[in-house]
Amino acid sequence: MKRHQLILDKLNHEQHVEVSELCEELNVSAVTIRKDLKLLEDKGLLFRTHGGASLENPYINDRPVNEKEKISVMEKSDIAKEAAKLIKDNDSIMIASGTTVQQLAKSITNKGALNVITSSLNVALELLNHQNIQVIQLGGNLRHTSSSVTGHYAEHILEHISCNQLFLGVDGIDLEYGCTTTSLEEALLNQKMMKSSQRTIILADSSKFGKKSFGRICAIEQVDQIITDNGISPSLAKKIRDLGIKLSIV
């Protein structure tokens, strides 16, 4: 069917499509598009997601950090550079784990004093050469796949800390389900980090949208800002901004 081919062509080009966009472009009802997507999913040609479809399985499995850092390298670098502009001298910030926030650590160029609290060993190592940056490494159980810590000890320290900003990496962003990560323990630690920070800023390349994983961190409305790349669809960007979330596209 011609309509099915048009859907697949659009999906191959954009990686993710939404029902509302397809209805408008193909001049058919949402019921028709959903039937089309189910048929195409049954044939193994796509994965249905909330409100649309994707070429990738929306349910994310845990992967080692050395594999993740090879994905969307340029996008992560650009996102990190944009995030670094938000950091001012004498700030106290928190940096969670993940390959995009690790790029942020590489992008920090502040000359003045800076306090950084992090759960990521890789982030701490990146900042060791900055004499003006005081690094507080959270302790706890070490996750080999992410080179980061989780657990009671890390959560306990956060009860005594207050920061200007939290820079958070995630594995999935779904408008209905929220922001997620592959580890439940890491999700719980991220929740504690949010409570200890005045603002939460998510750094996520566009491939993370429309996906969900095992550990739910928060509803998307609890996030203050998202920094992503220009692979995000215009309709999804509008929906995020309509929720009152600042969206920065690099």
mmCIF file of N, CA and C in Angstrom, residues 18-21 50-51 175 220 233-245 247:
data_model
loop_
_atom_site.group_PDB
_atom_site.id
_atom_site.type_symbol
_atom_site.label_atom_id
_atom_site.label_comp_id
_atom_site.label_asym_id
_atom_site.label_seq_id
_atom_site.Cartn_x
_atom_site.Cartn_y
_atom_site.Cartn_z
ATOM 1 N N GLU A 18 5.156 10.614 14.461
ATOM 2 C CA GLU A 18 4.033 10.725 15.376
ATOM 3 C C GLU A 18 2.722 10.594 14.621
ATOM 4 N N VAL A 19 1.727 10.026 15.297
ATOM 5 C CA VAL A 19 0.425 9.796 14.683
ATOM 6 C C VAL A 19 -0.179 11.098 14.178
ATOM 7 N N SER A 20 -0.101 12.149 14.987
ATOM 8 C CA SER A 20 -0.705 13.436 14.603
ATOM 9 C C SER A 20 -0.097 13.987 13.317
ATOM 10 N N GLU A 21 1.235 13.848 13.168
ATOM 11 C CA GLU A 21 1.897 14.324 11.955
ATOM 12 C C GLU A 21 1.447 13.527 10.740
ATOM 13 N N HIS A 50 4.346 5.458 22.298
ATOM 14 C CA HIS A 50 3.213 6.290 22.690
ATOM 15 C C HIS A 50 3.061 7.448 21.706
ATOM 16 N N GLY A 51 1.970 7.429 20.960
ATOM 17 C CA GLY A 51 1.691 8.514 20.031
ATOM 18 C C GLY A 51 2.425 8.456 18.720
ATOM 19 N N LEU A 175 6.961 11.375 26.731
ATOM 20 C CA LEU A 175 6.142 12.468 27.261
ATOM 21 C C LEU A 175 5.127 11.993 28.283
ATOM 22 N N ILE A 220 8.201 14.227 33.076
ATOM 23 C CA ILE A 220 8.923 15.224 32.297
ATOM 24 C C ILE A 220 8.635 16.639 32.797
ATOM 25 N N SER A 233 11.935 16.131 16.402
ATOM 26 C CA SER A 233 10.919 16.589 15.459
ATOM 27 C C SER A 233 10.297 17.904 15.946
ATOM 28 N N PRO A 234 9.901 18.774 15.021
ATOM 29 C CA PRO A 234 9.284 20.055 15.408
ATOM 30 C C PRO A 234 8.032 19.886 16.269
ATOM 31 N N SER A 235 7.217 18.878 15.962
ATOM 32 C CA SER A 235 5.982 18.682 16.738
ATOM 33 C C SER A 235 6.285 18.264 18.171
ATOM 34 N N LEU A 236 7.299 17.411 18.352
ATOM 35 C CA LEU A 236 7.682 16.995 19.701
ATOM 36 C C LEU A 236 8.294 18.159 20.464
ATOM 37 N N ALA A 237 9.097 18.963 19.789
ATOM 38 C CA ALA A 237 9.687 20.144 20.425
ATOM 39 C C ALA A 237 8.593 21.086 20.917
ATOM 40 N N LYS A 238 7.553 21.262 20.112
ATOM 41 C CA LYS A 238 6.447 22.138 20.500
ATOM 42 C C LYS A 238 5.717 21.594 21.724
ATOM 43 N N LYS A 239 5.489 20.287 21.755
ATOM 44 C CA LYS A 239 4.806 19.678 22.890
ATOM 45 C C LYS A 239 5.591 19.876 24.181
ATOM 46 N N ILE A 240 6.910 19.750 24.091
ATOM 47 C CA ILE A 240 7.754 19.938 25.280
ATOM 48 C C ILE A 240 7.681 21.383 25.762
ATOM 49 N N ARG A 241 7.779 22.309 24.836
ATOM 50 C CA ARG A 241 7.703 23.734 25.211
ATOM 51 C C ARG A 241 6.328 24.102 25.750
ATOM 52 N N ASP A 242 5.284 23.479 25.216
ATOM 53 C CA ASP A 242 3.928 23.737 25.698
ATOM 54 C C ASP A 242 3.756 23.281 27.153
ATOM 55 N N LEU A 243 4.603 22.358 27.591
ATOM 56 C CA LEU A 243 4.562 21.909 28.992
ATOM 57 C C LEU A 243 5.278 22.882 29.924
ATOM 58 N N GLY A 244 5.861 23.952 29.355
ATOM 59 C CA GLY A 244 6.566 24.943 30.168
ATOM 60 C C GLY A 244 8.018 24.609 30.415
ATOM 61 N N ILE A 245 8.552 23.647 29.673
ATOM 62 C CA ILE A 245 9.946 23.237 29.831
ATOM 63 C C ILE A 245 10.799 24.003 28.830
ATOM 64 N N LEU A 247 13.447 24.314 26.209
ATOM 65 C CA LEU A 247 14.077 23.366 25.299
ATOM 66 C C LEU A 247 15.135 24.088 24.482
#
